[in-house]
PDB file of C-alpha atoms in Angstrom:
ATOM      1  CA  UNK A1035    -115.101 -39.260 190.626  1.00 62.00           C
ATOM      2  CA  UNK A1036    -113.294 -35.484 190.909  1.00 65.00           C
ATOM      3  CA  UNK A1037    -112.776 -35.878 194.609  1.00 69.00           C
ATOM      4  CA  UNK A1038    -112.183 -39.467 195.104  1.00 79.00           C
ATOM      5  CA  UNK A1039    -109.152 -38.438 192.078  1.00 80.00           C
ATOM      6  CA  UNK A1040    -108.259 -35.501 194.055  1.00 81.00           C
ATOM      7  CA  UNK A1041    -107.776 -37.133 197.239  1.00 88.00           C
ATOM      8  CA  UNK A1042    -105.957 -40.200 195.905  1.00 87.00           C
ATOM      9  CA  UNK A1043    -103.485 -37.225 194.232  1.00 86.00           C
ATOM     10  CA  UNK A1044    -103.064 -36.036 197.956  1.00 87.00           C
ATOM     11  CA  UNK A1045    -102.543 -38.940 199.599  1.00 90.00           C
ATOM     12  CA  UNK A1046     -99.993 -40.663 197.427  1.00 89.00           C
ATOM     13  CA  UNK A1047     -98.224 -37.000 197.670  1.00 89.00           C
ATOM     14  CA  UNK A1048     -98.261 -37.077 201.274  1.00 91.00           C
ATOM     15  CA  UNK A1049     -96.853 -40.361 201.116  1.00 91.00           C
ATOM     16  CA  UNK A1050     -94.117 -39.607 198.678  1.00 91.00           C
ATOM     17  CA  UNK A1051     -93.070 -35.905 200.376  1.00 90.00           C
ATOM     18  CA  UNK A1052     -93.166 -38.083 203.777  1.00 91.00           C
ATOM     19  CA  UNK A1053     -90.894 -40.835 202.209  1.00 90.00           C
ATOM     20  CA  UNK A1054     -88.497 -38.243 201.179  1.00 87.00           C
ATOM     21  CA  UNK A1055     -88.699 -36.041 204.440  1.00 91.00           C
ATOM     22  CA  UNK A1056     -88.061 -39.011 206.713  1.00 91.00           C
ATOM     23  CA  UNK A1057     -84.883 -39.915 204.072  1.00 88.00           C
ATOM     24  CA  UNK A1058     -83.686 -36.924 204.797  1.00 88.00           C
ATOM     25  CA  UNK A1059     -83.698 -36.793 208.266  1.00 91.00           C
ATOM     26  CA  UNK A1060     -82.071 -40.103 208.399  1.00 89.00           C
ATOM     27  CA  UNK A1061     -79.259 -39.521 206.583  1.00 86.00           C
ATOM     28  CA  UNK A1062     -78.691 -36.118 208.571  1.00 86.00           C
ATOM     29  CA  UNK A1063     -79.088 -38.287 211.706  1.00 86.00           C
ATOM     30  CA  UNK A1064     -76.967 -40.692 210.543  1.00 81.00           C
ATOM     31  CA  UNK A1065     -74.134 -38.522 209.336  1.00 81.00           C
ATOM     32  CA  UNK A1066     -74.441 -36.046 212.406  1.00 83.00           C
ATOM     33  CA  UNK A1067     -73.641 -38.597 215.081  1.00 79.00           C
ATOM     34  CA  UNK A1068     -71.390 -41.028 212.659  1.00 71.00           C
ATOM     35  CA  UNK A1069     -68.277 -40.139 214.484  1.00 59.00           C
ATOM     36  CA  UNK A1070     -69.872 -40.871 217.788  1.00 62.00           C
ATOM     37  CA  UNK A1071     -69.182 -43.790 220.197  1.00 48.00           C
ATOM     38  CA  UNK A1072     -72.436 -45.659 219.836  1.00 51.00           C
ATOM     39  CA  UNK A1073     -72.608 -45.957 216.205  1.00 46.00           C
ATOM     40  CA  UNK A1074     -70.932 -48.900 215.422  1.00 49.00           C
ATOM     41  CA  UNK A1075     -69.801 -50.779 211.988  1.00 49.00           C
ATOM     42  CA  UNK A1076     -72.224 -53.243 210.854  1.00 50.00           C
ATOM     43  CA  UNK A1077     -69.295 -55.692 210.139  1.00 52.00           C
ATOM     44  CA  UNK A1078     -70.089 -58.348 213.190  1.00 47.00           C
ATOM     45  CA  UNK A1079     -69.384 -61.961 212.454  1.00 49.00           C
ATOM     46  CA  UNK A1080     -72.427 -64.359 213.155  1.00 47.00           C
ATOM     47  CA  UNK A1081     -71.347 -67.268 211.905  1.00 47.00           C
ATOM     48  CA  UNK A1082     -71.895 -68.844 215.236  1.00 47.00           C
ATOM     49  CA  UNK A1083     -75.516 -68.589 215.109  1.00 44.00           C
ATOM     50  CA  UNK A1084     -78.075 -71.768 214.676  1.00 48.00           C
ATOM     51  CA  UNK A1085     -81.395 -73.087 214.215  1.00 45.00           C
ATOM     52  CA  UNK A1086     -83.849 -71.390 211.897  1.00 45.00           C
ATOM     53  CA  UNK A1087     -86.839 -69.660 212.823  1.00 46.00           C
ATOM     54  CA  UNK A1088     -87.971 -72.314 214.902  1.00 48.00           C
ATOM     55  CA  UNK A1089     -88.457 -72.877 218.793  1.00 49.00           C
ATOM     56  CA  UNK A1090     -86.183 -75.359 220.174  1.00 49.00           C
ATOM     57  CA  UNK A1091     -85.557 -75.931 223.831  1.00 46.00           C
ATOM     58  CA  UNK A1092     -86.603 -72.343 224.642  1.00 45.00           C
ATOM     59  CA  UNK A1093     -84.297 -70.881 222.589  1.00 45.00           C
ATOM     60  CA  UNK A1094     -85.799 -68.877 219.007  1.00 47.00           C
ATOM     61  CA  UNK A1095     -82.572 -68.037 216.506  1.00 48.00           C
ATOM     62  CA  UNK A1096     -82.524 -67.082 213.186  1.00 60.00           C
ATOM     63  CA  UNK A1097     -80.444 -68.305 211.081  1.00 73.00           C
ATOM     64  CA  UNK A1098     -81.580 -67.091 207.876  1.00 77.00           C
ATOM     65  CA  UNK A1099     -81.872 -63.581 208.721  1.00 78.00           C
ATOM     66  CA  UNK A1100     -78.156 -63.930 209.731  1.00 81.00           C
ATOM     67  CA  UNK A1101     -77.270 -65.371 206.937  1.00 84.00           C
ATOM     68  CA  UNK A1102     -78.737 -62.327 204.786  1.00 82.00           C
ATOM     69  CA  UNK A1103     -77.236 -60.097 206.883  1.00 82.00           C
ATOM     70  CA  UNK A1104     -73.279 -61.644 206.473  1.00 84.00           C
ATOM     71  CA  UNK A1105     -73.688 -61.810 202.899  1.00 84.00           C
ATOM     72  CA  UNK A1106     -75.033 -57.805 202.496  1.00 82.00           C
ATOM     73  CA  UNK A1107     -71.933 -56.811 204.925  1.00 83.00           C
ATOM     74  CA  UNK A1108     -69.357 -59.659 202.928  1.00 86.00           C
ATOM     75  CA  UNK A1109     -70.641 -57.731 199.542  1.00 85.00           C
ATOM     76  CA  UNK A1110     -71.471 -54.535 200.576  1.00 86.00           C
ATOM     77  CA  UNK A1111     -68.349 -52.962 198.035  1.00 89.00           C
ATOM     78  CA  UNK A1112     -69.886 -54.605 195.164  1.00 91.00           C
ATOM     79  CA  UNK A1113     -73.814 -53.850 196.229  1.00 90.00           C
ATOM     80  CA  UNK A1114     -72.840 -50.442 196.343  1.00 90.00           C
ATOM     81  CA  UNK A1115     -70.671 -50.267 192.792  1.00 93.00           C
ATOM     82  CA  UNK A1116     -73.646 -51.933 190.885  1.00 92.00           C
ATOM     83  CA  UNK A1117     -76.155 -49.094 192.786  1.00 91.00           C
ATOM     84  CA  UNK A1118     -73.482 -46.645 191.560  1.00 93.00           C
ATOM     85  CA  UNK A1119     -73.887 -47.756 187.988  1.00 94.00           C
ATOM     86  CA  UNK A1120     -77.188 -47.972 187.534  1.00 93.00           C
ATOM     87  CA  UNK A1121     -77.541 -44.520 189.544  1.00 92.00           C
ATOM     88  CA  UNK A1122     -75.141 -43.004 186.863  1.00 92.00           C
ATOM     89  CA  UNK A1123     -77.426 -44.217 183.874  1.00 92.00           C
ATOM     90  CA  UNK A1124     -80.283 -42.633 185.570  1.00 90.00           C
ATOM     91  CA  UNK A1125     -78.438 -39.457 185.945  1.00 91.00           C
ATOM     92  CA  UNK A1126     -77.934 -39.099 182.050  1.00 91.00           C
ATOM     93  CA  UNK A1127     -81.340 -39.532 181.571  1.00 88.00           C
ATOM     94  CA  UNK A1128     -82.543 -37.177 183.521  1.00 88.00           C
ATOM     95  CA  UNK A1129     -79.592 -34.880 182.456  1.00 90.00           C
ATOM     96  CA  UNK A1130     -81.122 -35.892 178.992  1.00 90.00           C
ATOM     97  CA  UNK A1131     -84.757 -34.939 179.766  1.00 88.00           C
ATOM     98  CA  UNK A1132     -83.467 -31.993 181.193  1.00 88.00           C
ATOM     99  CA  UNK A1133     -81.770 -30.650 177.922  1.00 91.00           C
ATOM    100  CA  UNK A1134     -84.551 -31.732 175.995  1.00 90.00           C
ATOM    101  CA  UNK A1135     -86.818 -29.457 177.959  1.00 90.00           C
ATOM    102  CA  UNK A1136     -84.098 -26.829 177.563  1.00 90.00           C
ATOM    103  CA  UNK A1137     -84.250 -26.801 174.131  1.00 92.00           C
ATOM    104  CA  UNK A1138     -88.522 -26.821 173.652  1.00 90.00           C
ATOM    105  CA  UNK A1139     -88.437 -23.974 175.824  1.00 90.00           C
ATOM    106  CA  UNK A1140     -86.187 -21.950 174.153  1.00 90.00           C
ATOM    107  CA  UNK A1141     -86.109 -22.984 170.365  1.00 91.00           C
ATOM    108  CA  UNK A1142     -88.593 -23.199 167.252  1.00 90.00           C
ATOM    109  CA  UNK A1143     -91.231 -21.321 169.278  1.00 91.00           C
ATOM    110  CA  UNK A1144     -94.153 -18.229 168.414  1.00 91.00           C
ATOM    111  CA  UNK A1145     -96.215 -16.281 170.099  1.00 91.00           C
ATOM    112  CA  UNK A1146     -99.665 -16.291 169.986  1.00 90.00           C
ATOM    113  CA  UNK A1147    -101.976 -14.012 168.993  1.00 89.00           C
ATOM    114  CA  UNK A1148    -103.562 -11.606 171.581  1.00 91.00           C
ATOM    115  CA  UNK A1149    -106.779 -13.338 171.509  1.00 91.00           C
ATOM    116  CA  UNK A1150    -106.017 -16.069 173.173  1.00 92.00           C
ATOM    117  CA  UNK A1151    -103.306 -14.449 175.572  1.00 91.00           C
ATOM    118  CA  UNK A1152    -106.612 -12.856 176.894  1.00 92.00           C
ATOM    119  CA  UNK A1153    -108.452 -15.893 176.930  1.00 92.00           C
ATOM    120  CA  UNK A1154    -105.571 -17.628 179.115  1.00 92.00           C
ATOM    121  CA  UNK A1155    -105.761 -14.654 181.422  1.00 91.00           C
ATOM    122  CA  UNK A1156    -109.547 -15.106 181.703  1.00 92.00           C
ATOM    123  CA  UNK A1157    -109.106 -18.768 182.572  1.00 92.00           C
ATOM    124  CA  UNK A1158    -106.323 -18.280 184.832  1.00 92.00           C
ATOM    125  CA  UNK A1159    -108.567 -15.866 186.765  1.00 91.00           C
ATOM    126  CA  UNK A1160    -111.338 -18.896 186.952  1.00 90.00           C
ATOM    127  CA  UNK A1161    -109.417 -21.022 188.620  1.00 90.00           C
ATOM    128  CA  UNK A1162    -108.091 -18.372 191.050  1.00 90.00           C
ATOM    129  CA  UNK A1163    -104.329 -18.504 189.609  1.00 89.00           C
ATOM    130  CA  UNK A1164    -101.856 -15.997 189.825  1.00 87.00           C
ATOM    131  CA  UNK A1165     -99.102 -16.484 189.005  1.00 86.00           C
ATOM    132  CA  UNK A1166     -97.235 -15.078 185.201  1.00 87.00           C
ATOM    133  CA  UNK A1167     -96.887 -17.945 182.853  1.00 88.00           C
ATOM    134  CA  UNK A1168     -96.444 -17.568 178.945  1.00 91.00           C
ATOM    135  CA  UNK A1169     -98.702 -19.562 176.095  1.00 92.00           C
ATOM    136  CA  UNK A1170     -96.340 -20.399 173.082  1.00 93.00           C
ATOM    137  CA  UNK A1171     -96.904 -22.553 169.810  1.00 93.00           C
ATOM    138  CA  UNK A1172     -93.960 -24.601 169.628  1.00 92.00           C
ATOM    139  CA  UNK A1173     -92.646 -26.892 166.448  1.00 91.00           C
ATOM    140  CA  UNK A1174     -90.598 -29.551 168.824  1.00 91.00           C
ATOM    141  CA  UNK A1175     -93.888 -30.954 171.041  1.00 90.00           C
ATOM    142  CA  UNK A1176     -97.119 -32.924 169.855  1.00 91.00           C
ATOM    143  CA  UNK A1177     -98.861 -32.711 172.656  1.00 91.00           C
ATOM    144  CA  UNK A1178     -99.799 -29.650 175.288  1.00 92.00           C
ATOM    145  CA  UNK A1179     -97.693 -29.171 177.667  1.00 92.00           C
ATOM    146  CA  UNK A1180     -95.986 -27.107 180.641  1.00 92.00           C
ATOM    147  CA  UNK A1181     -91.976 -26.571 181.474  1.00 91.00           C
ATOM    148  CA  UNK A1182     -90.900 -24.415 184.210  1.00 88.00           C
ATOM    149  CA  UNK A1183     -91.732 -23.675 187.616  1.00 86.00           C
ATOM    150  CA  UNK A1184     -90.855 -20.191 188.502  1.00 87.00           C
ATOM    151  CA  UNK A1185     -91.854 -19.210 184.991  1.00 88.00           C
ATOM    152  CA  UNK A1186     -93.808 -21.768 183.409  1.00 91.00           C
ATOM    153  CA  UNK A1187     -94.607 -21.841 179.735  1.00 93.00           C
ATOM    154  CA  UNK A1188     -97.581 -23.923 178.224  1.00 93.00           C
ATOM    155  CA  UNK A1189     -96.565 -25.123 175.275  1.00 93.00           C
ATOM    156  CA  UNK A1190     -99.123 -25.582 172.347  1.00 93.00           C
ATOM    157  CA  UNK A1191     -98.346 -28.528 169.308  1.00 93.00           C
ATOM    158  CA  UNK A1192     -98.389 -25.663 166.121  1.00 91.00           C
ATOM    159  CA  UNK A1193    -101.401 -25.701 164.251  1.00 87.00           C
ATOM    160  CA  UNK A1194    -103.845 -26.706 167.205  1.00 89.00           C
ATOM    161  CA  UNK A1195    -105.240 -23.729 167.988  1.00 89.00           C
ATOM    162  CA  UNK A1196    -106.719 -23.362 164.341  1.00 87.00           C
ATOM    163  CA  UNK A1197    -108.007 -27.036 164.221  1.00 88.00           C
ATOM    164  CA  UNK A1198    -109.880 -27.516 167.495  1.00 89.00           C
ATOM    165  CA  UNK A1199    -113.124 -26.044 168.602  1.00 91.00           C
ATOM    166  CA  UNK A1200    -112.523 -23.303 171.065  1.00 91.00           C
ATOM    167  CA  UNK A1201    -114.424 -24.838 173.588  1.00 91.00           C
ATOM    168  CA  UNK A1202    -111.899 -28.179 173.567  1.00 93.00           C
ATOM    169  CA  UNK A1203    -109.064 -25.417 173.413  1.00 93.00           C
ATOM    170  CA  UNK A1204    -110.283 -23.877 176.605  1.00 93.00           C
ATOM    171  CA  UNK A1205    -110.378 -27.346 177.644  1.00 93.00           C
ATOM    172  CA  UNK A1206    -106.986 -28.019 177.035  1.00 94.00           C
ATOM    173  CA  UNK A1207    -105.557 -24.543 178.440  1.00 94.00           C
ATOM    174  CA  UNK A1208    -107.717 -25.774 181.851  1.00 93.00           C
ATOM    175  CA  UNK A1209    -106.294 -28.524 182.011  1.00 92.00           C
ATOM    176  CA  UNK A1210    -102.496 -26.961 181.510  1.00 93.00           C
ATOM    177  CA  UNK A1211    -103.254 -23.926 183.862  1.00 93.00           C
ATOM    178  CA  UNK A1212    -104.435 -26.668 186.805  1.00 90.00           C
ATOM    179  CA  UNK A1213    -100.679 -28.036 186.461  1.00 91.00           C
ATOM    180  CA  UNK A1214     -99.449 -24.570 186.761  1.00 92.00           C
ATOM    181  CA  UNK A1215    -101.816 -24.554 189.808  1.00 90.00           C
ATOM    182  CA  UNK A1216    -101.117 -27.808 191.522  1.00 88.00           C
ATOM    183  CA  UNK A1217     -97.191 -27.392 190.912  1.00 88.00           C
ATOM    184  CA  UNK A1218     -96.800 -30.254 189.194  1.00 88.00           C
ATOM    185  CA  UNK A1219     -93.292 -29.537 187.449  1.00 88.00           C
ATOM    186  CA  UNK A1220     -91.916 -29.150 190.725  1.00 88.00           C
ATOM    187  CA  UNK A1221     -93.335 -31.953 191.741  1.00 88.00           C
ATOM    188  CA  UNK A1222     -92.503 -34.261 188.827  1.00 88.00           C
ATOM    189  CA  UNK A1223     -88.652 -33.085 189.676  1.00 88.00           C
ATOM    190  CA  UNK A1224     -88.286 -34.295 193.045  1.00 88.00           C
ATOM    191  CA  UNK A1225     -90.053 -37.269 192.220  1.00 90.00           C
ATOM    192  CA  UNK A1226     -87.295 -37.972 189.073  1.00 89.00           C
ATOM    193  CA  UNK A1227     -84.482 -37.855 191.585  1.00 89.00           C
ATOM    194  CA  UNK A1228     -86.061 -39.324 194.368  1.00 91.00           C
ATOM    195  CA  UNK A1229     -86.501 -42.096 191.836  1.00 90.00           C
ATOM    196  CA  UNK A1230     -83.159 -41.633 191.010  1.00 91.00           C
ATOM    197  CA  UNK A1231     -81.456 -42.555 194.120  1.00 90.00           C
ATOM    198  CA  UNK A1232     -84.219 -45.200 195.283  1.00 90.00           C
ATOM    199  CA  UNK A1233     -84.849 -47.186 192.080  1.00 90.00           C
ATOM    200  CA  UNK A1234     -84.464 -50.544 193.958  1.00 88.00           C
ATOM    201  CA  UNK A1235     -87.443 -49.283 196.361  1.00 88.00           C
ATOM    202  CA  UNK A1236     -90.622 -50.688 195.274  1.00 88.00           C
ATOM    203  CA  UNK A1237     -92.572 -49.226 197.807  1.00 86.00           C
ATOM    204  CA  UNK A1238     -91.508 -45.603 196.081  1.00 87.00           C
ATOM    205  CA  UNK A1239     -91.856 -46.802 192.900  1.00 86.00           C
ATOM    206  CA  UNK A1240     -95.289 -47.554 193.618  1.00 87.00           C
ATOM    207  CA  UNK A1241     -96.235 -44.613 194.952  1.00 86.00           C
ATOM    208  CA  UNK A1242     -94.438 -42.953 192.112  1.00 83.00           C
TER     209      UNK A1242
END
């Protein structure tokens, strides 16, 4: 069950990273050659066309396909002002999250004591991590959790380390470090925007 988990985790990553990395090189494709003679303006009439996706004498046309394709170019303005819209809500919320996590980071937090700075050192050298990260006891959470990529934090609900067997804290400090490990906060960050920007893609959303 561990490595069918981990390699579904890899795969759908591959698949998202290559989503984004062929987006990319579109766009830079695109906007490299768009003065260029041979890109042209999608705004071709094909009124003229007929029959639907049928043979007929021969000939195969496609009428409904043409049809789609008049209507996207007739309302491309307005397809692009509602993707605009919706694109600025999304913004806010993640401008939102990211203030939130500003403020758990930075605000209503304690140390811990030495013990279990140790133990998180111990642990971290387990798993074969290095890499400086900081164990707090914050006020503003409920659950565990990590913020930060270049200096992550793991952030501990207050009162948990004194009401939980040490062996499910370890458990729970694990679990936190693999994040730190697997760069998951970076992760989770390119896969807010890319959500962003490609909300109407259900194939991404999926894989999301």
């Amino acid at each position: 069950k561990k490595v069918c988990s981990f390699l579904r985790y890899n795969l759908l990553l591959t698949l998202f990273l290559s989503f984004v990395f062929c987006v990319s090189f579109t766009f830079n494709y695109e906007f490299q050659n768009e003065n260029e003679e041979h890109v042209k303006s999608l705004n071709f009439s094909i009124k003229n066309l007929d029959a639907i996706w049928t043979v007929e004498n021969n000939r195969i046309s496609n009428q409904f396909s043409s049809l789609v394709i008049d209507f996207l170019n007739q309302n491309a303005n307005t397809i692009v002002m509602i993707w605009f819209i919706i694109f600025c809500i999304k913004c806010f919320g993640i401008t939102s999250n990211l203030s939130q996590i500003y403020r758990i980071r930075n605000y209503r937090n304690q140390p811990v004591s030495d013990y279990w700075k140790e133990k998180l050192a111990q642990l971290a050298q387990k798993i074969n991590l290095n890499k400086e990260f900081t164990l707090l006891e914050s006020q503003l959470i409920k659950v565990p959790s990590v913020t930060g990529f270049f200096k992550p934090i793991i952030l501990l609900p207050i009162g948990l380390l004194s009401n939980l067997p040490q062996y499910q804290i370890e458990a729970i400090l694990l679990h936190e470090l693999a994040h730190i490990k697997r760069k998951d906060y970076f992760v989770n960050i390119i896969q807010s925007f890319a959500e962003t920007l490609f909300f109407f893609n259900p194939g991404l959303l999926w894989v999301s």
